[in-house]
Short mmCIF file of C-alpha atoms in Angstrom, two decimals:
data_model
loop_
_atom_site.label_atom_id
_atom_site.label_comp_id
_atom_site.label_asym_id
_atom_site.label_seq_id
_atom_site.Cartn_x
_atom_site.Cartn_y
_atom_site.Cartn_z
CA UNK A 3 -5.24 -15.16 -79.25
CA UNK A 4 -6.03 -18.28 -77.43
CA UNK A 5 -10.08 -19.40 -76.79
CA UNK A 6 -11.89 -18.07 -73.76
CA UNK A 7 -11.94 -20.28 -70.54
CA UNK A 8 -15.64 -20.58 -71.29
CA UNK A 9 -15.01 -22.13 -74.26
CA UNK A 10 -12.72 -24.85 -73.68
CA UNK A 11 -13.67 -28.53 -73.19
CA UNK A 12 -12.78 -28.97 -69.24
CA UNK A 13 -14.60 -25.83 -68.19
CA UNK A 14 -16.79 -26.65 -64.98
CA UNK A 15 -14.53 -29.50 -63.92
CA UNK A 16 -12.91 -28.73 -60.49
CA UNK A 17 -9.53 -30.21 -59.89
CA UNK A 18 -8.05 -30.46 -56.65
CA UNK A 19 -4.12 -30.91 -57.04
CA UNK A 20 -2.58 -32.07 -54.13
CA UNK A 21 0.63 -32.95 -56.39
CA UNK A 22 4.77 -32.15 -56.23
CA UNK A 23 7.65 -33.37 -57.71
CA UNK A 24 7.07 -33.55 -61.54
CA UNK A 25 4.58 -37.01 -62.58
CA UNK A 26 1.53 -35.28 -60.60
CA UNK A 27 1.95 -31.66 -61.59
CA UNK A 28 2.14 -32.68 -65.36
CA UNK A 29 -0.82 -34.74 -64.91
CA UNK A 30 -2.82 -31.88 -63.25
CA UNK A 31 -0.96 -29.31 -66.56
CA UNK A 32 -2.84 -31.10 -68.41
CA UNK A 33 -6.01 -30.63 -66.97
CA UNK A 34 -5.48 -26.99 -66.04
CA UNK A 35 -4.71 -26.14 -70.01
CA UNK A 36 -7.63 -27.24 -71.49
CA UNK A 37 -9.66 -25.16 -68.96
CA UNK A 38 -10.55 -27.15 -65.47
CA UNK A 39 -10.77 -25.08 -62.44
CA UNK A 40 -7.50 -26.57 -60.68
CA UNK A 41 -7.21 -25.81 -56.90
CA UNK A 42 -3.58 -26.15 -55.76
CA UNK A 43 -3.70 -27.45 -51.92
CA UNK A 44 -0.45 -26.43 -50.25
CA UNK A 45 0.37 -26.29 -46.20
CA UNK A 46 0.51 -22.85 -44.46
CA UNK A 47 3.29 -20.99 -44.55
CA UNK A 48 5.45 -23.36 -46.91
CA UNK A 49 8.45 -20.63 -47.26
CA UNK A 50 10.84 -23.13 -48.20
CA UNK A 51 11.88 -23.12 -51.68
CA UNK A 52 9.68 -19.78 -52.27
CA UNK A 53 12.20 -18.54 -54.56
CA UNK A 54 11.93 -21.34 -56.55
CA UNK A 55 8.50 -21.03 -57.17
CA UNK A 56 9.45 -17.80 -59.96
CA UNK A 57 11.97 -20.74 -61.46
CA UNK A 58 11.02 -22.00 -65.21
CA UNK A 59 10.52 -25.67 -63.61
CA UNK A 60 7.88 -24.32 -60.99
CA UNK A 61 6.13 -22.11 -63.64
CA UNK A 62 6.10 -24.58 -66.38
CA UNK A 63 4.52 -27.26 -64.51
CA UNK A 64 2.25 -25.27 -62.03
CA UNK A 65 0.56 -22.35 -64.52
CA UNK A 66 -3.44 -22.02 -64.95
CA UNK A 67 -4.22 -23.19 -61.05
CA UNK A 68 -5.58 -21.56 -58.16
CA UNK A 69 -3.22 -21.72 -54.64
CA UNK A 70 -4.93 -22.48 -51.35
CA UNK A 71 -3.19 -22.68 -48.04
CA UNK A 72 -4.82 -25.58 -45.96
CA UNK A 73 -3.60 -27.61 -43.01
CA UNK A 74 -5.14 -30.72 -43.51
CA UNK A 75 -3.91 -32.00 -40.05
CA UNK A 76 -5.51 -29.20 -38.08
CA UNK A 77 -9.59 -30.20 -37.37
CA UNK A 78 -10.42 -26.88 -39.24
CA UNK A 79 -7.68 -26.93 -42.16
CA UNK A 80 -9.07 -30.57 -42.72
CA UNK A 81 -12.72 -28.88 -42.60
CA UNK A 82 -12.47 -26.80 -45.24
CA UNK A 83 -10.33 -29.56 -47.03
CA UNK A 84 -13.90 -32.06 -47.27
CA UNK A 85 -15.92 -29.17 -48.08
CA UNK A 86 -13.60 -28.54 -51.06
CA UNK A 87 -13.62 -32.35 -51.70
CA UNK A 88 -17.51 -31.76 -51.65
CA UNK A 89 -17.31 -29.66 -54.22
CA UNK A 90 -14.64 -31.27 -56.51
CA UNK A 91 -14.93 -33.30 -59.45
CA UNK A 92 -11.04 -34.96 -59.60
CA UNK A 93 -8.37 -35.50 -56.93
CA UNK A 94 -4.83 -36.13 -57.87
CA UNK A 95 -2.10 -36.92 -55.82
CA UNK A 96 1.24 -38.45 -56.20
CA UNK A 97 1.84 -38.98 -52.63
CA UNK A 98 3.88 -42.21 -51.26
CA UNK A 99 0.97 -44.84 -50.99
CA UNK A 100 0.70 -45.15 -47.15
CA UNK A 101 0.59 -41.01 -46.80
CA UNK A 102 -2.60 -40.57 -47.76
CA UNK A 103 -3.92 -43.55 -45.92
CA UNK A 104 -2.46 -41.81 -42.56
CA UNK A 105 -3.56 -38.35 -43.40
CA UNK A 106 -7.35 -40.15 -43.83
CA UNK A 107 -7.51 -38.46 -47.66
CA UNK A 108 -7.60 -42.11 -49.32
CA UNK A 109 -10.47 -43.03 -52.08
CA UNK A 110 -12.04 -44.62 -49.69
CA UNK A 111 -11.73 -42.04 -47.05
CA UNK A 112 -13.25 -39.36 -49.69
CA UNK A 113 -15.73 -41.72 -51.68
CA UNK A 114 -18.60 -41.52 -48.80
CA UNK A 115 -18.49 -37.62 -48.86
CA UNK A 116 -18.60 -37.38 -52.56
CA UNK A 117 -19.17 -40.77 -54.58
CA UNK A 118 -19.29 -38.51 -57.82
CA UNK A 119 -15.39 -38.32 -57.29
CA UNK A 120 -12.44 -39.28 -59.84
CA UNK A 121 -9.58 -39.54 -57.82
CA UNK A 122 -5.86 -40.22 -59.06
CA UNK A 123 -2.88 -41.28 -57.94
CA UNK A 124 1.17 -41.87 -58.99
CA UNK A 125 3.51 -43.48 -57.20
CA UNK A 126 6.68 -44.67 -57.96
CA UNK A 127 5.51 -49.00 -57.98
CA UNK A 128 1.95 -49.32 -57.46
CA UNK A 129 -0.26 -48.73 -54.91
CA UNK A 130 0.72 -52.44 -53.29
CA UNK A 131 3.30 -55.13 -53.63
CA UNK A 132 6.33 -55.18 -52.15
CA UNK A 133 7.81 -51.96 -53.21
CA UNK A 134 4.59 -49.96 -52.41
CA UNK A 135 5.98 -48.59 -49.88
CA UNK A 136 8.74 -47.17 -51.81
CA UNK A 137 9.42 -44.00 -52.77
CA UNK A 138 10.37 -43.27 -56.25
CA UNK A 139 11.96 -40.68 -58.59
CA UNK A 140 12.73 -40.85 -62.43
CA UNK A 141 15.60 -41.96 -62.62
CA UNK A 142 15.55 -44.73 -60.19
CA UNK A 143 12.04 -45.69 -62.64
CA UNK A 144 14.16 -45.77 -65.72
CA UNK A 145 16.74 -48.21 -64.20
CA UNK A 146 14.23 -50.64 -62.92
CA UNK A 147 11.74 -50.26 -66.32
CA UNK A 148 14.46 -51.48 -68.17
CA UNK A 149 15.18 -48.05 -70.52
CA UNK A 150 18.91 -47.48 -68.98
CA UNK A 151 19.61 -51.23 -70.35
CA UNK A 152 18.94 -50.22 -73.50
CA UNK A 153 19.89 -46.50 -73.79
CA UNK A 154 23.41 -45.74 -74.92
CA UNK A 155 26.09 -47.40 -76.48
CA UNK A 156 27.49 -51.05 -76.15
CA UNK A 157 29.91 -51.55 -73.70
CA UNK A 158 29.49 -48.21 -72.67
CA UNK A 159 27.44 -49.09 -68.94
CA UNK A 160 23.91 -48.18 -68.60
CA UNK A 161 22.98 -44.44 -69.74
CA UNK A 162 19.74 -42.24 -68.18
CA UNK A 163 17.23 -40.65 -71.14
CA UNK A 164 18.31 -36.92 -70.88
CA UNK A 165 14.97 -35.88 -69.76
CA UNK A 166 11.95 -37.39 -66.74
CA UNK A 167 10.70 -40.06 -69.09
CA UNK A 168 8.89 -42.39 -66.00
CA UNK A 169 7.28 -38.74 -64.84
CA UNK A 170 6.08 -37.44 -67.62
CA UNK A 171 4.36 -40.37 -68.87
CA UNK A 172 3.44 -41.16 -65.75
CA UNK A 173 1.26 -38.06 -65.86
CA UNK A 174 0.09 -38.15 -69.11
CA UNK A 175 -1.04 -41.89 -68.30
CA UNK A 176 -2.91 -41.00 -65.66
CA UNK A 177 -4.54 -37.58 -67.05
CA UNK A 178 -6.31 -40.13 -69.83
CA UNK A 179 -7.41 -42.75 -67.06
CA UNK A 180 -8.97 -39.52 -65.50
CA UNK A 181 -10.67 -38.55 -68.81
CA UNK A 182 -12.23 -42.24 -68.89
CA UNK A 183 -13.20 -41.96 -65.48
CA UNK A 184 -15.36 -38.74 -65.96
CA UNK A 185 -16.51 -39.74 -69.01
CA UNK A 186 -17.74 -43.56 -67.55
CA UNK A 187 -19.09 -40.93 -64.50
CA UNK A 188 -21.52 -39.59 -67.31
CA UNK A 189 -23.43 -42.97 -67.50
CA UNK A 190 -23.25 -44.44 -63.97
CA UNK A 191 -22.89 -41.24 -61.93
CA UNK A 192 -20.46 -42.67 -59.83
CA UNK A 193 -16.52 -42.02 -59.69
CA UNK A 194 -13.64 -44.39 -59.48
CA UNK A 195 -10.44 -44.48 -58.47
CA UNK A 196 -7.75 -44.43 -61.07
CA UNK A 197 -3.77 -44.95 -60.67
CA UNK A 198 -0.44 -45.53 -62.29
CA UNK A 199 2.92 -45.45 -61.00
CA UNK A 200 6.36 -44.40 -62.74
CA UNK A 201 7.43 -47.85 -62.83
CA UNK A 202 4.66 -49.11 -64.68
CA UNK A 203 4.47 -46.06 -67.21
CA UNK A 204 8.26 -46.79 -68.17
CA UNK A 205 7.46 -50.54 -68.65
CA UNK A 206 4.83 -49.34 -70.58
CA UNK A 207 7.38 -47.12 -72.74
CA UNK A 208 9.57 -50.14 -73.80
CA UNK A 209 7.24 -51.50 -76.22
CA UNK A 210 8.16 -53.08 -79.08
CA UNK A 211 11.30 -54.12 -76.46
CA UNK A 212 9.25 -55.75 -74.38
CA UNK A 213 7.15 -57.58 -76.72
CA UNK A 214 10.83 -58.72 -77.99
CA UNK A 215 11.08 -60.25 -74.77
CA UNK A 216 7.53 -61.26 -73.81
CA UNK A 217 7.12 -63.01 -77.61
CA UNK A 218 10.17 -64.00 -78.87
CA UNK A 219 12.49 -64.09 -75.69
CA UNK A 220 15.27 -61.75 -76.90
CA UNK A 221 16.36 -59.09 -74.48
CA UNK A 222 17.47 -56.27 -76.33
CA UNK A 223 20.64 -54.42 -74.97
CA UNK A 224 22.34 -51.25 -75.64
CA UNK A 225 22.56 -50.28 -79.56
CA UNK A 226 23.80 -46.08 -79.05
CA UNK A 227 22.02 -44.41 -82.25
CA UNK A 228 21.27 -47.33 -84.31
CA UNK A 229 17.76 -48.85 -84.16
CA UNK A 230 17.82 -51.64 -82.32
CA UNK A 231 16.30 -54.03 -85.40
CA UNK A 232 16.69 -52.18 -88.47
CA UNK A 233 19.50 -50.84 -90.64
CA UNK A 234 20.28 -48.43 -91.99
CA UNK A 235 18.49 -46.00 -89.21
CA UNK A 236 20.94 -43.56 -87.02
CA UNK A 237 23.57 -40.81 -86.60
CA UNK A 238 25.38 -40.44 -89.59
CA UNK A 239 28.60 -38.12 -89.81
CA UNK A 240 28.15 -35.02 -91.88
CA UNK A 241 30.84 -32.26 -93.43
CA UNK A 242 29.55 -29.93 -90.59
CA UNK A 243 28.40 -32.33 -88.19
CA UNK A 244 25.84 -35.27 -88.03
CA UNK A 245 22.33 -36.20 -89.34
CA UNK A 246 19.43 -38.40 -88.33
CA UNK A 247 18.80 -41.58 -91.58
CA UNK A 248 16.09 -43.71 -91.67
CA UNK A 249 16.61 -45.74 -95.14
CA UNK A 250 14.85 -48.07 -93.56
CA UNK A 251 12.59 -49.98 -96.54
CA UNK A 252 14.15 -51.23 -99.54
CA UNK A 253 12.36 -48.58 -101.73
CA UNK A 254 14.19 -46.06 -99.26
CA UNK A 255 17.73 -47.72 -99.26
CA UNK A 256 17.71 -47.24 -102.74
CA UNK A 257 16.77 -43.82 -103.39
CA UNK A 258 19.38 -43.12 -100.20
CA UNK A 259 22.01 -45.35 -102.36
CA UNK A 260 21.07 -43.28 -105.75
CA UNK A 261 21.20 -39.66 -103.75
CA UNK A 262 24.65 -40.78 -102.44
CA UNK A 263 25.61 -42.10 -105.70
CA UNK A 264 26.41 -45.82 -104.97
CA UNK A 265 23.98 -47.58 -107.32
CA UNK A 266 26.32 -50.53 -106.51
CA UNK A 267 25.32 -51.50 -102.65
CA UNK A 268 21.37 -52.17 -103.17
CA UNK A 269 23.41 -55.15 -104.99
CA UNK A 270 26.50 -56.18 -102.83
CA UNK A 271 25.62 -59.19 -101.15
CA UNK A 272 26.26 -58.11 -97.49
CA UNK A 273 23.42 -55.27 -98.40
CA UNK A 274 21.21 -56.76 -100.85
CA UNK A 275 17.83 -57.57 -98.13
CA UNK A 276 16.95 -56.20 -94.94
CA UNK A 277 17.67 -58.86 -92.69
CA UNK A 278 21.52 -58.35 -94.91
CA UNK A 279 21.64 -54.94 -94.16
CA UNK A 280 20.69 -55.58 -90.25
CA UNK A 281 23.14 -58.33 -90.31
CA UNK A 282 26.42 -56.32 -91.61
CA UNK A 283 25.13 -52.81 -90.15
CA UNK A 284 28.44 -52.23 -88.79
CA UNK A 285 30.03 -52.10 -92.43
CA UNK A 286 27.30 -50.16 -94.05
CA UNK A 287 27.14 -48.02 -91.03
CA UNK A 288 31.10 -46.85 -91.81
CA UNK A 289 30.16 -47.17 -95.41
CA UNK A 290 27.45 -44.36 -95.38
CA UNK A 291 29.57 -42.85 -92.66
CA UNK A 292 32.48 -42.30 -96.19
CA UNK A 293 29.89 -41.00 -97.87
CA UNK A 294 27.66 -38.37 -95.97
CA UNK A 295 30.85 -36.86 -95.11
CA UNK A 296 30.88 -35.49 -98.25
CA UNK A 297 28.20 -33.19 -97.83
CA UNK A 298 27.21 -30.86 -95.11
CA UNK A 299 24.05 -31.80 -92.87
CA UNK A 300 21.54 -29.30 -95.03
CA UNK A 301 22.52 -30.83 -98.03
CA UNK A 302 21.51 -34.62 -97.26
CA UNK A 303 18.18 -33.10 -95.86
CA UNK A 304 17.22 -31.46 -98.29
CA UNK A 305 18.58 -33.80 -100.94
CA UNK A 306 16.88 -37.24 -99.21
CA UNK A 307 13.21 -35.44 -98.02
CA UNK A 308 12.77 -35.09 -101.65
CA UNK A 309 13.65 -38.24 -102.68
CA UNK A 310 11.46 -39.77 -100.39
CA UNK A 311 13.31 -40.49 -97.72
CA UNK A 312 13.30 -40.04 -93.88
CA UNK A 313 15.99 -37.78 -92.73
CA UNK A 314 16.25 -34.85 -90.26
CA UNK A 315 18.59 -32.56 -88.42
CA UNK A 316 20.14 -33.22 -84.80
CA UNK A 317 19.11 -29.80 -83.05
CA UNK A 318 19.81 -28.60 -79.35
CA UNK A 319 17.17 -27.28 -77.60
CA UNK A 320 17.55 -23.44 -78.58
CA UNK A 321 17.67 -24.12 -82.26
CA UNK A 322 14.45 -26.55 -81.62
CA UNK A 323 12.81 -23.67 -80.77
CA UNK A 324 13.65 -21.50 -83.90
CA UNK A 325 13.00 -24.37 -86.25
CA UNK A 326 10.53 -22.60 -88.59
CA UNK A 327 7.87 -25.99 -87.85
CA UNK A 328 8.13 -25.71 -84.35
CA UNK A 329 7.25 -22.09 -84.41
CA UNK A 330 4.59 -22.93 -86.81
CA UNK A 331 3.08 -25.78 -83.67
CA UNK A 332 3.31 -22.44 -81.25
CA UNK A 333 5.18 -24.76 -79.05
CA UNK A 334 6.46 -21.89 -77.28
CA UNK A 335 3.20 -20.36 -75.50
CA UNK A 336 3.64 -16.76 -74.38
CA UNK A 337 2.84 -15.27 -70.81
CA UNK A 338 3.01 -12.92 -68.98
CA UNK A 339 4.87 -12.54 -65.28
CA UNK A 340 4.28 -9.86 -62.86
CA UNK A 341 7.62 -10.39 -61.47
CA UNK A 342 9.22 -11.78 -64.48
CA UNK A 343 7.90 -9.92 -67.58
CA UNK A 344 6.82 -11.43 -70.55
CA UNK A 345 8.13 -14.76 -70.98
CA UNK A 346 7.57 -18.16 -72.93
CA UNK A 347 6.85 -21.22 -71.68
CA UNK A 348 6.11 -24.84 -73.35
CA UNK A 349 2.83 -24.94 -74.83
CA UNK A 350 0.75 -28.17 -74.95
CA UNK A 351 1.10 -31.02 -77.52
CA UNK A 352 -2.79 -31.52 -77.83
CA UNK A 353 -4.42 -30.07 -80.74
CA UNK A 354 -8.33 -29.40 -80.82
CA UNK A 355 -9.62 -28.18 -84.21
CA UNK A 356 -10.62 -24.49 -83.61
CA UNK A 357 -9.32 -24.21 -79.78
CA UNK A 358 -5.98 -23.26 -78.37
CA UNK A 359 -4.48 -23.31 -74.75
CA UNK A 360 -3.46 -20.29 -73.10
CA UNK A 361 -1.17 -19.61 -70.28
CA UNK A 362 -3.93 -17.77 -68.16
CA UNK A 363 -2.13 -17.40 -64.76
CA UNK A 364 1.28 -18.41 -64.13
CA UNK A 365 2.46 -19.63 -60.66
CA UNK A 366 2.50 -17.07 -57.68
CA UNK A 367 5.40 -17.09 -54.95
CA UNK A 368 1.98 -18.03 -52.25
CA UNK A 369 -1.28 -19.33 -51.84
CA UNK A 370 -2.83 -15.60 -53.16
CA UNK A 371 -6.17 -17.24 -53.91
CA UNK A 372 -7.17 -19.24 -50.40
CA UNK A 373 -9.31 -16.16 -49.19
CA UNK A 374 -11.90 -16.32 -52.48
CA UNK A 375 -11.75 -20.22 -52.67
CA UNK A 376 -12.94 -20.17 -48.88
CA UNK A 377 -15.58 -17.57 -49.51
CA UNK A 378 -16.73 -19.85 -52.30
CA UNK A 379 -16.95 -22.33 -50.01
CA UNK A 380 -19.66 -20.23 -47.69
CA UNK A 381 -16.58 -18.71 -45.25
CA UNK A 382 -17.09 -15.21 -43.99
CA UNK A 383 -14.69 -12.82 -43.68
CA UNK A 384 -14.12 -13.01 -40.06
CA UNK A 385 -13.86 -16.87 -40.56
CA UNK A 386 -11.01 -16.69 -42.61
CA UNK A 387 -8.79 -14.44 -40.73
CA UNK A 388 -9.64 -16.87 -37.34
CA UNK A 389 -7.99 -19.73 -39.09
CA UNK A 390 -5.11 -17.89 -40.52
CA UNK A 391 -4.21 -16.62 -36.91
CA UNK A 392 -4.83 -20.15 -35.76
CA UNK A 393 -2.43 -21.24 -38.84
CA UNK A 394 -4.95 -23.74 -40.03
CA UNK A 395 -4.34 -21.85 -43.44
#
């Protein structure tokens, strides 16, 4: 059973989540799971892709938030909108950058009405420069980061990561310059504005490849399932299909060569150093190739963990799932759908000694909860159904 709301660390901070796509909502996930009060904002009668909204993309990325219907270019939608903003501890919005300057929901628009205010922001470049105005997806992030130059094999044309790298970190990025913001907020009393963009989380993501670059002025290219400086680390063929090798120290190299019975190549000259083995990686590459084909893919694992060195299984995503250490992590948080019965859904990464997320509410198919957030906000009954019929919510 997973700690009361009470209890866990964002409780009392209001959110308001004026996200879509995938880099915003993950930020705003984040938020929601360890307890904030998130306030989805989304415009009146936004039927279009209502279906979609029981989908395992819509649920996984929207669960443990409240949905309010607002407006915000009708003079009373917008009303309700600053007295929300009033009220609100973090903004986040992943809008293109001029959007929210024409819609008059900016920082600066917001920071006179409530200077306590963290408010966030991803777009796909930055909030100026010459692409600001830009709009941006994963994909087109990962090509201009520099991750499809060096993802897949040689010769082989650039290759996508097989999942929204740019968005995801994105989010994450800017859920911890949130954090920092509320937690500077606690000395000065004052908010800031905090951004990132997709472009500059994937830059971000190269790392050690772009220190390559930036220090030593080497671009890396495309090296498939090899690391890109070190040998022996990849895909190795198995008897029943492949495994994952990292015999990557010279203490390592030799316990692999002694599990695979080759006392002889710690020695042969092409072999006998690491900058060797990096050098003449594509003939110890077919070399080990000989060998782990001798043994099925359990065998090596089992056989190299205990000698000491790295080695793992290559698992599609169902069989992730039944590994018995990912069901140990509870990466697979339960829930419970009114429409959809009891379900799973992907739990969060964060551990806090003696806490645990839960999925408290999953996604509904409309704004269910505008009525009580507007009588929280002082709205009486009669209020409420004026503005519906005037379709400011």
């Amino acid at each position: 059973m997973g700690a009361d709301t009470a209890e866990l660390p964002l409780k009392g901070v209001r959110v308001l989540d004026l996200t879509l796509a995938r880099a915003g909502p993950t930020c705003v996930r984040h938020l929601a799971d360890w307890g904030a009060d998130v306030i989805a904002v989304l415009p009146p009668h936004g039927g279009e892709g209502l279906l979609a909204r029981d989908g395992f993309d819509y649920q996984n990325l929207h669960r443990n938030k409240r949905f309010v219907s607002l407006d915000l270019k009708s003079a009373k939608g917008r009303t309700a909108f600053l007295k929300l903003v009033e009220r609100t501890d973090v903004l986040v919005e992943n809008m293109r950058a001029p959007v929210k300057h024409r819609l008059n929901i900016a920082y600066d628009d917001l920071k006179p009405i409530n200077p306590r205010l963290v408010y966030g922001s991803i777009s796909g470049f930055g909030q100026d420069g010459p692409y600001a105005m830009r709009a941006g997806v994963d994909q087109i992030a990962q090509g201009m980061g520099g991750l499809m130059s060096v993802t897949g094999e040689p010769g082989r044309g650039p290759m996508r990561a097989g999942i929204a790298v740019s968005d995801v970190t994105a989010g994450t990025l800017l859920a911890l310059a949130i954090m920092m913001a509320l937690y500077q907020r606690e000395r000065t009393g004052e908010g800031r504005y905090v951004h990132t963009s997709l472009l500059e989380s994937q830059i971000f993501l190269l790392d050690f490849q772009a220190a390559r670059w930036l220090m030593a002025g080497e671009v890396a290219g495309q090296m498939g399932n090899d690391h890109p400086t070190i040998a022996p680390m990849g895909v190795f063929p198995t008897a029943d299909g492949h495994v994952n090798i990292a015999a990557s120290t010279p203490a390592q190299f030799e316990h692999f060569c002694a599990v695979a019975e080759r006392p002889d190549w710690p020695i042969d000259p092409r072999w006998s150093s690491s900058r060797r083995r990096t050098e003449n990686r594509a003939a110890l590459n077919e070399a080990i190739g000989a060998a782990t084909r001798e043994h099925p893919s359990a065998w090596w694992v089992d056989q190299l963990e205990a000698a000491g060195v790295p080695c793992g299984p290559i698992l599609s995503i169902d069989e992730v799932f039944a590994d018995p250490q990912v069901k140990h992590l509870r990466m697979a948080a339960p829930a419970e759908h009114p429409r959809l019965g009891a379900t799973e859904m992907v739990d969060s990464p964060i551990n806090l000694q003696g806490l645990e997320t839960t999925i408290r509410s999953v996604a509904p198919l409309t704004a269910a909860d505008t009525d009580e957030v507007l009588a929280e906000l002082g709205y009486a009954p009669d209020e409420v159904a004026a503005m519906r019929a005037e379709g400011a919510i």
